[in-house]
Short mmCIF file of C-alpha atoms and ligand atoms in Angstrom, two decimals:
data_model
loop_
_atom_site.label_atom_id
_atom_site.label_comp_id
_atom_site.label_asym_id
_atom_site.label_seq_id
_atom_site.Cartn_x
_atom_site.Cartn_y
_atom_site.Cartn_z
CA MET X 1 34.49 119.42 -74.16
CA PRO X 2 35.93 116.30 -72.52
CA TYR X 3 33.64 113.33 -72.29
CA LEU X 4 32.55 112.37 -68.83
CA HIS X 5 33.49 109.06 -67.35
CA HIS X 6 30.72 106.60 -66.69
CA LYS X 7 30.37 107.49 -62.99
CA GLU X 8 30.30 111.21 -63.63
CA PHE X 9 27.73 110.78 -66.33
CA GLU X 10 25.59 108.70 -64.06
CA LEU X 11 25.92 111.24 -61.28
CA ALA X 12 24.91 114.05 -63.59
CA TRP X 13 21.90 112.09 -64.69
CA CYS X 14 20.89 111.31 -61.13
CA GLN X 15 21.21 114.95 -60.14
CA CYS X 16 19.14 115.98 -63.09
CA LEU X 17 16.46 113.37 -62.50
CA GLY X 18 16.62 113.77 -58.74
CA SER X 19 16.00 117.47 -58.75
CA TYR X 20 13.49 117.23 -61.55
CA GLN X 21 11.32 114.56 -60.02
CA ASN X 22 12.60 114.16 -56.50
CA ASN X 23 13.42 110.64 -57.53
CA LYS X 24 16.10 109.22 -55.29
CA ARG X 25 16.61 106.09 -57.35
CA ALA X 26 19.97 105.95 -59.12
CA ASP X 27 19.02 103.64 -61.91
CA THR X 28 22.08 102.94 -63.99
CA THR X 29 20.16 101.36 -66.83
CA ALA X 30 18.12 104.39 -67.75
CA PHE X 31 20.60 107.16 -68.16
CA ALA X 32 21.71 106.65 -71.74
CA PHE X 33 20.37 107.90 -75.04
CA GLY X 34 17.22 109.89 -74.65
CA SER X 35 17.43 110.61 -70.98
CA PHE X 36 19.12 113.91 -71.68
CA ARG X 37 16.46 115.14 -74.01
CA ASP X 38 16.15 118.30 -71.93
CA CYS X 39 19.84 119.16 -72.04
CA ARG X 40 20.52 122.40 -73.80
CA GLU X 41 23.43 122.18 -76.19
CA ASP X 42 24.27 125.85 -76.00
CA THR X 43 24.65 126.02 -72.24
CA GLY X 44 25.63 122.50 -71.30
CA ARG X 45 22.94 122.54 -68.69
CA CYS X 46 19.67 120.70 -68.51
CA ASN X 47 16.56 122.80 -68.28
CA ASN X 48 16.47 122.14 -64.59
CA ASN X 49 19.70 124.12 -64.43
CA VAL X 50 21.82 121.25 -63.26
CA SER X 51 25.22 121.35 -64.88
CA VAL X 52 25.51 118.30 -67.07
CA VAL X 53 27.09 117.61 -70.43
CA LYS X 54 26.57 118.85 -73.93
CA ARG X 55 23.98 116.99 -75.90
CA GLU X 56 26.58 115.88 -78.43
CA CYS X 57 28.50 114.26 -75.62
CA CYS X 58 25.40 112.43 -74.38
CA ILE X 59 24.75 111.03 -77.82
CA LYS X 60 28.34 109.84 -78.31
CA MET X 61 28.35 108.33 -74.83
CA ALA X 62 25.09 106.51 -75.51
CA ALA X 63 26.28 105.24 -78.87
CA SER X 64 29.21 103.53 -77.21
CA LEU X 65 26.86 101.84 -74.74
CA SER X 66 24.16 100.63 -77.11
CA THR X 67 23.81 96.92 -77.79
CA ASP X 68 22.59 95.36 -80.99
CA ILE X 69 22.69 92.20 -83.05
CA LEU X 70 23.67 91.36 -86.61
CA LEU X 71 20.92 90.04 -88.85
CA PRO X 72 21.44 86.97 -91.03
CA ASP X 73 22.35 87.85 -94.63
CA ALA X 74 19.16 86.54 -96.23
CA THR X 75 15.75 87.80 -95.09
CA PRO X 76 13.03 85.13 -95.31
CA LEU X 77 9.65 85.90 -96.80
CA LEU X 78 6.64 86.09 -94.48
CA GLN X 79 5.67 82.47 -93.81
CA LEU X 80 1.98 82.79 -92.91
CA PRO X 81 0.96 79.15 -93.64
CA LYS X 82 3.79 77.97 -91.37
CA HIS X 83 2.71 80.34 -88.59
CA ILE X 84 -0.86 79.07 -88.83
CA GLU X 85 0.39 75.49 -88.53
CA PHE X 86 2.64 76.39 -85.57
CA LEU X 87 -0.15 78.12 -83.63
CA ALA X 88 -2.86 75.56 -84.42
CA LYS X 89 -0.59 72.79 -83.12
CA TYR X 90 0.68 74.71 -80.08
CA GLY X 91 -0.68 73.23 -76.88
CA THR X 92 -2.25 70.19 -78.52
CA SER X 93 0.44 67.95 -77.05
CA LYS X 94 -0.37 68.60 -73.40
CA GLU X 95 2.54 66.49 -72.16
CA ASP X 96 5.05 68.97 -73.65
CA TYR X 97 7.53 70.44 -71.18
CA GLU X 98 6.78 73.92 -72.43
CA PHE X 99 3.03 73.43 -72.13
CA CYS X 100 3.37 72.24 -68.52
CA MET X 101 5.72 75.06 -67.58
CA THR X 102 3.47 77.81 -68.86
CA GLU X 103 0.29 76.97 -66.95
CA PHE X 104 0.53 80.22 -64.98
CA LEU X 105 -0.11 82.18 -68.17
CA ARG X 106 -2.28 79.76 -70.13
CA MET X 107 -5.15 82.25 -70.58
CA SER X 108 -2.86 84.93 -72.03
CA GLY X 109 -1.12 82.28 -74.14
CA MET X 110 -4.50 81.44 -75.66
CA TYR X 111 -5.19 85.09 -76.37
CA TRP X 112 -1.80 85.53 -78.10
CA GLY X 113 -2.26 82.43 -80.26
CA LEU X 114 -5.91 82.99 -81.12
CA THR X 115 -5.44 86.66 -81.93
CA ALA X 116 -2.52 85.82 -84.22
CA LEU X 117 -4.66 83.19 -85.95
CA ASP X 118 -7.51 85.68 -86.26
CA LEU X 119 -5.14 88.22 -87.89
CA MET X 120 -4.33 85.56 -90.47
CA GLY X 121 -8.06 84.79 -90.93
CA LYS X 122 -7.67 81.29 -89.50
CA LEU X 123 -9.44 81.42 -86.16
CA ASP X 124 -11.34 78.30 -87.19
CA SER X 125 -8.18 76.18 -87.07
CA VAL X 126 -8.73 75.56 -83.32
CA PRO X 127 -11.93 74.06 -81.81
CA LYS X 128 -13.97 77.07 -80.61
CA GLU X 129 -16.11 75.08 -78.12
CA GLU X 130 -13.03 73.83 -76.28
CA VAL X 131 -11.66 77.35 -76.00
CA ILE X 132 -14.93 78.79 -74.65
CA GLU X 133 -15.21 75.93 -72.16
CA PHE X 134 -11.65 76.58 -70.97
CA VAL X 135 -12.41 80.28 -70.48
CA GLN X 136 -15.60 79.47 -68.57
CA ASP X 137 -13.69 77.02 -66.35
CA CYS X 138 -11.25 79.79 -65.42
CA PHE X 139 -14.02 82.19 -64.36
CA ASP X 140 -14.17 82.76 -60.60
CA GLU X 141 -17.87 83.26 -59.81
CA VAL X 142 -17.08 84.73 -56.38
CA SER X 143 -14.69 87.54 -57.38
CA GLY X 144 -15.79 87.93 -61.01
CA GLY X 145 -12.18 87.63 -62.26
CA PHE X 146 -10.44 85.06 -64.44
CA SER X 147 -7.46 82.91 -63.54
CA PRO X 148 -4.76 81.83 -66.00
CA ALA X 149 -5.79 78.18 -65.61
CA LYS X 150 -8.12 76.13 -63.43
CA GLU X 151 -7.20 76.08 -59.71
CA HIS X 152 -5.20 79.32 -60.00
CA ASP X 153 -6.09 82.73 -58.54
CA PRO X 154 -7.93 85.36 -60.61
CA HIS X 155 -5.99 88.40 -61.78
CA ILE X 156 -6.74 91.44 -63.96
CA LEU X 157 -4.12 90.31 -66.55
CA TYR X 158 -5.98 87.08 -67.31
CA THR X 159 -9.33 88.77 -67.01
CA LEU X 160 -8.45 91.04 -69.93
CA SER X 161 -7.14 88.06 -71.94
CA ALA X 162 -10.37 86.12 -71.27
CA ILE X 163 -12.55 89.05 -72.33
CA GLN X 164 -10.40 89.57 -75.46
CA ILE X 165 -10.87 85.89 -76.40
CA LEU X 166 -14.63 85.98 -75.82
CA ALA X 167 -14.95 89.28 -77.71
CA THR X 168 -13.01 87.86 -80.66
CA TYR X 169 -15.40 84.91 -80.81
CA ASP X 170 -18.42 87.18 -80.23
CA GLU X 171 -19.19 85.07 -77.14
CA LEU X 172 -19.27 87.64 -74.31
CA LYS X 173 -22.66 86.19 -73.43
CA ALA X 174 -20.89 82.99 -72.30
CA ILE X 175 -20.12 84.56 -68.89
CA ASP X 176 -21.72 86.92 -66.37
CA THR X 177 -20.17 90.20 -67.47
CA THR X 178 -21.77 92.13 -64.57
CA LYS X 179 -19.55 90.17 -62.21
CA VAL X 180 -16.50 90.96 -64.32
CA VAL X 181 -17.30 94.67 -64.11
CA GLY X 182 -17.63 94.28 -60.32
CA PHE X 183 -14.20 92.62 -60.18
CA VAL X 184 -12.54 95.49 -62.07
CA GLN X 185 -14.35 98.06 -59.90
CA SER X 186 -13.15 96.34 -56.74
CA LEU X 187 -9.51 96.79 -57.81
CA GLN X 188 -9.53 100.59 -58.20
CA GLN X 189 -7.81 102.56 -55.43
CA THR X 190 -8.52 106.05 -54.15
CA ASP X 191 -5.60 107.52 -56.16
CA GLY X 192 -7.14 106.09 -59.35
CA SER X 193 -4.59 103.24 -59.70
CA PHE X 194 -5.58 99.57 -59.90
CA PHE X 195 -4.47 96.52 -57.99
CA GLY X 196 -3.84 93.44 -60.13
CA ASP X 197 -5.64 91.19 -57.67
CA LYS X 198 -6.47 90.91 -53.98
CA TRP X 199 -2.75 90.99 -53.04
CA GLY X 200 -2.52 94.70 -53.68
CA GLU X 201 0.31 95.31 -56.14
CA VAL X 202 -0.06 98.55 -58.14
CA ASP X 203 1.23 98.78 -61.71
CA ILE X 204 0.29 100.85 -64.75
CA ARG X 205 -0.18 97.54 -66.62
CA PHE X 206 -3.15 96.82 -64.38
CA THR X 207 -4.65 100.21 -65.23
CA PHE X 208 -4.46 99.35 -68.92
CA CYS X 209 -5.99 95.90 -68.31
CA ALA X 210 -8.79 97.40 -66.21
CA VAL X 211 -9.84 100.11 -68.66
CA ALA X 212 -9.42 97.84 -71.71
CA THR X 213 -11.58 95.15 -70.08
CA LEU X 214 -14.29 97.68 -69.25
CA ALA X 215 -14.11 99.27 -72.71
CA LEU X 216 -14.61 95.87 -74.36
CA LEU X 217 -17.63 95.38 -72.08
CA LYS X 218 -18.77 98.97 -72.77
CA GLN X 219 -18.77 99.71 -69.05
CA LEU X 220 -15.98 102.25 -68.76
CA ASP X 221 -18.12 104.47 -66.55
CA ALA X 222 -18.12 101.79 -63.84
CA VAL X 223 -14.83 103.22 -62.52
CA ASN X 224 -13.53 106.71 -61.81
CA THR X 225 -12.00 107.51 -65.22
CA ARG X 226 -10.81 110.98 -64.17
CA LYS X 227 -8.73 109.53 -61.36
CA ALA X 228 -7.55 106.66 -63.55
CA THR X 229 -6.24 109.27 -66.02
CA ASP X 230 -4.54 111.22 -63.23
CA PHE X 231 -2.76 108.08 -62.07
CA VAL X 232 -1.51 107.28 -65.58
CA LEU X 233 -0.22 110.84 -66.01
CA SER X 234 1.53 110.64 -62.63
CA CYS X 235 3.66 107.79 -64.01
CA GLN X 236 5.18 110.01 -66.72
CA ASN X 237 8.88 110.82 -66.46
CA PHE X 238 10.84 113.89 -67.53
CA ASP X 239 12.04 112.03 -70.64
CA GLY X 240 8.45 111.72 -71.86
CA GLY X 241 8.23 108.00 -71.10
CA PHE X 242 6.20 106.15 -68.49
CA GLY X 243 7.16 103.74 -65.73
CA SER X 244 5.17 101.13 -63.83
CA LYS X 245 4.33 103.60 -61.07
CA PRO X 246 5.25 107.23 -60.25
CA GLY X 247 9.03 107.68 -60.30
CA SER X 248 9.82 104.35 -62.01
CA GLU X 249 12.07 104.09 -65.05
CA SER X 250 10.59 104.58 -68.53
CA HIS X 251 10.04 101.35 -70.43
CA ALA X 252 8.43 100.76 -73.83
CA GLY X 253 6.00 98.09 -72.60
CA LEU X 254 4.74 100.38 -69.86
CA ILE X 255 4.53 103.30 -72.28
CA TYR X 256 2.21 101.17 -74.42
CA CYS X 257 0.03 100.56 -71.35
CA ALA X 258 -0.06 104.28 -70.57
CA VAL X 259 -0.74 105.46 -74.11
CA GLY X 260 -3.26 102.65 -74.71
CA ALA X 261 -5.13 103.52 -71.50
CA LEU X 262 -5.15 107.23 -72.41
CA SER X 263 -6.49 106.38 -75.86
CA ILE X 264 -9.37 104.43 -74.29
CA LEU X 265 -9.94 107.28 -71.82
CA LYS X 266 -9.69 109.79 -74.71
CA GLU X 267 -6.98 111.76 -72.94
CA VAL X 268 -4.02 111.26 -75.31
CA ASP X 269 -3.79 115.02 -75.78
CA ARG X 270 -2.69 115.41 -72.16
CA ILE X 271 0.80 114.15 -73.06
CA ASP X 272 3.60 115.66 -75.14
CA GLY X 273 3.49 113.43 -78.22
CA ASP X 274 6.69 114.88 -79.70
CA LEU X 275 8.77 114.26 -76.58
CA LEU X 276 7.44 110.73 -76.09
CA GLY X 277 7.59 110.06 -79.85
CA TRP X 278 11.29 110.86 -79.84
CA TRP X 279 12.02 108.57 -76.93
CA LEU X 280 10.18 105.77 -78.73
CA CYS X 281 11.99 106.38 -82.04
CA GLU X 282 15.29 106.19 -80.26
CA ARG X 283 14.49 102.58 -79.41
CA GLN X 284 15.19 101.58 -83.02
CA LEU X 285 18.69 100.15 -83.42
CA LYS X 286 20.91 99.68 -86.47
CA SER X 287 19.53 96.15 -86.97
CA GLY X 288 16.11 97.73 -87.46
CA GLY X 289 14.69 96.15 -84.30
CA PHE X 290 13.53 98.04 -81.20
CA ASN X 291 14.68 97.65 -77.65
CA GLY X 292 12.48 98.40 -74.65
CA ARG X 293 14.84 100.90 -73.03
CA PRO X 294 18.37 102.16 -73.56
CA GLU X 295 21.25 99.69 -73.63
CA LYS X 296 19.07 96.63 -74.17
CA LEU X 297 19.01 94.20 -77.07
CA PRO X 298 16.31 94.47 -79.73
CA ASP X 299 13.36 92.12 -79.37
CA VAL X 300 10.39 91.43 -81.65
CA CYS X 301 7.83 92.12 -78.94
CA TYR X 302 9.10 95.72 -78.69
CA SER X 303 8.24 96.12 -82.35
CA TRP X 304 4.69 96.00 -81.07
CA TRP X 305 4.96 98.01 -77.84
CA VAL X 306 6.87 100.82 -79.54
CA LEU X 307 5.12 100.89 -82.91
CA ALA X 308 1.61 100.59 -81.45
CA SER X 309 2.40 103.49 -79.09
CA LEU X 310 3.74 105.60 -81.96
CA SER X 311 0.70 104.70 -84.00
CA ILE X 312 -1.66 105.88 -81.23
CA LEU X 313 0.40 109.08 -81.04
CA GLY X 314 0.15 109.53 -84.83
CA ARG X 315 3.92 109.21 -85.27
CA ALA X 316 4.41 105.68 -86.65
CA HIS X 317 5.98 107.22 -89.76
CA TRP X 318 8.90 108.51 -87.66
CA ILE X 319 10.67 105.15 -87.72
CA ASP X 320 12.57 103.28 -90.44
CA LYS X 321 9.79 100.96 -91.53
CA LYS X 322 11.81 98.97 -94.06
CA ALA X 323 14.48 98.18 -91.47
CA LEU X 324 11.89 97.08 -88.90
CA ILE X 325 10.16 94.78 -91.40
CA LYS X 326 13.51 93.18 -92.21
CA PHE X 327 14.25 92.65 -88.51
CA ILE X 328 10.84 91.08 -87.81
CA LEU X 329 11.00 88.76 -90.84
CA SER X 330 14.45 87.62 -89.72
CA CYS X 331 12.98 86.45 -86.40
CA GLN X 332 10.80 83.79 -88.06
CA ASP X 333 11.66 80.11 -87.81
CA VAL X 334 11.00 79.08 -91.39
CA SER X 335 10.99 75.36 -90.64
CA THR X 336 8.67 75.24 -87.59
CA GLY X 337 6.78 78.49 -88.09
CA GLY X 338 6.45 81.14 -85.39
CA PHE X 339 8.55 84.15 -84.38
CA ALA X 340 11.26 84.35 -81.72
CA ASP X 341 12.47 87.42 -79.82
CA ARG X 342 15.61 87.50 -81.99
CA PRO X 343 16.85 85.56 -85.02
CA GLY X 344 17.75 81.96 -84.16
CA ASP X 345 16.01 81.87 -80.76
CA ILE X 346 13.09 79.59 -79.84
CA VAL X 347 9.72 80.68 -81.21
CA ASP X 348 6.60 81.17 -79.10
CA PRO X 349 3.01 82.48 -79.53
CA PHE X 350 3.80 85.73 -77.65
CA HIS X 351 6.46 86.91 -80.12
CA THR X 352 4.45 85.50 -83.01
CA LEU X 353 1.48 87.72 -82.19
CA PHE X 354 3.58 90.84 -81.65
CA GLY X 355 5.66 90.25 -84.79
CA LEU X 356 2.53 89.85 -86.89
CA GLY X 357 0.84 92.76 -85.10
CA ALA X 358 3.68 95.14 -85.95
CA LEU X 359 3.69 93.96 -89.57
CA SER X 360 -0.06 94.60 -89.68
CA ILE X 361 0.36 98.16 -88.35
CA MET X 362 2.88 98.80 -91.14
CA GLY X 363 0.45 97.39 -93.69
CA TYR X 364 2.97 94.71 -94.67
CA ASP X 365 1.58 92.15 -97.03
CA GLY X 366 4.25 89.72 -98.07
CA ASP X 367 2.08 86.75 -98.93
CA LYS X 368 -0.30 86.80 -101.86
CA ALA X 369 -2.42 83.85 -100.64
CA ILE X 370 -3.14 85.13 -97.12
CA ASN X 371 -3.52 88.75 -96.12
CA LEU X 372 -2.86 90.00 -92.63
CA LYS X 373 -5.96 91.68 -91.22
CA LYS X 374 -5.76 95.20 -89.90
CA ILE X 375 -4.96 95.28 -86.18
CA ASN X 376 -6.24 97.76 -83.60
CA PRO X 377 -3.15 99.33 -81.96
CA VAL X 378 -4.88 99.85 -78.59
CA PHE X 379 -6.48 96.45 -77.98
CA CYS X 380 -4.08 94.31 -80.04
CA MET X 381 -7.05 92.58 -81.64
CA SER X 382 -8.33 92.50 -85.22
CA GLN X 383 -9.88 95.83 -86.12
CA ASP X 384 -12.99 94.06 -87.42
CA VAL X 385 -13.72 92.77 -83.88
CA ILE X 386 -13.43 96.29 -82.45
CA ASP X 387 -15.68 97.61 -85.23
CA ARG X 388 -18.24 94.86 -84.64
CA LEU X 389 -18.37 95.79 -80.95
CA GLY X 390 -18.66 99.47 -81.89
CA ILE X 391 -15.82 100.54 -79.60
CA ASP X 392 -14.50 104.01 -80.06
CA VAL X 393 -11.02 104.98 -78.86
CA GLN X 394 -8.89 108.07 -79.50
CA LEU X 395 -6.73 107.50 -82.55
CA PRO X 396 -5.20 110.06 -84.93
ZN1 LIG J 1 10.21 89.86 -76.15
#
């Protein structure tokens, strides 16, 4: 069987996707490995009866398109004391360029850093009172939502981060949680989806933030959970993955939001775990790292999005664990502490949390002096916090 040229392959994919989902979008980035899961090798047709290519051909085609990196020869040990130092210092020099440029996500930045510190048992290395005061200052009494920093607009993304921080500190009493519930309620639409804020953008990420916020406040019933589930399921694609809204390309970060939301809603059984599990496993590259979708470079944060999703689906053992650990450890900066997206890049609290989180899921314990706490794969918070709050989600 001759291999198809790029354009023909793309066309075949579009026909397949188009007739399967009535999706008119010809997205050239999504057609590689995994997208032809439904192709039948014996007939050379996909199960939607569109003539395509043999599965073997798809795999060879995808292999030639995939992108990866080479890891450094030596793999550093897990540098927990360095990571603690890096996070405790981060943001203390408020004149820093980086600090000034990240104001729009300050609240989430705090959640990433504090959660990582909590996983290493060092939450006390930052002044708690200052953190709580910051969170209170970002609370918008009128809407009930939180902004990323003072003088900014409230949004569901920062509202979840704020609630995660307060829950970690056992300080939910520091704010009026009834107003927060009202804010989340106000964002749900008639189709079950959620706006992120008053400007009306819909995204599956906002659904995850909404249900996770309510679950942490034990007020899940405040919204229509049946419709919320229906909306999440409507974002599923024929390849088993999920996009940001119905018909959008599958992406590992959005899959985490979908699977996490379904776990909170106790509806994980409504999806085909094998099909989605395969798509997620195919994100692991030769370097051991995961990408977020076909043809993209590996990145430490996808270690979390992919592995946490597989863990919720009960299929975390489907990946090459040793290779992933090696990739994550290679992304540490051993002199400054912290993790970067890829080896040699600049470290930040975001990749530090997700690197540590993935190591925690795999039960990695490379440092005798400090143990990584167990992480909850749905909330990305220490399991002991979730246990203290008595929150029950659907896990295998
Ligand atoms: Zn990343």
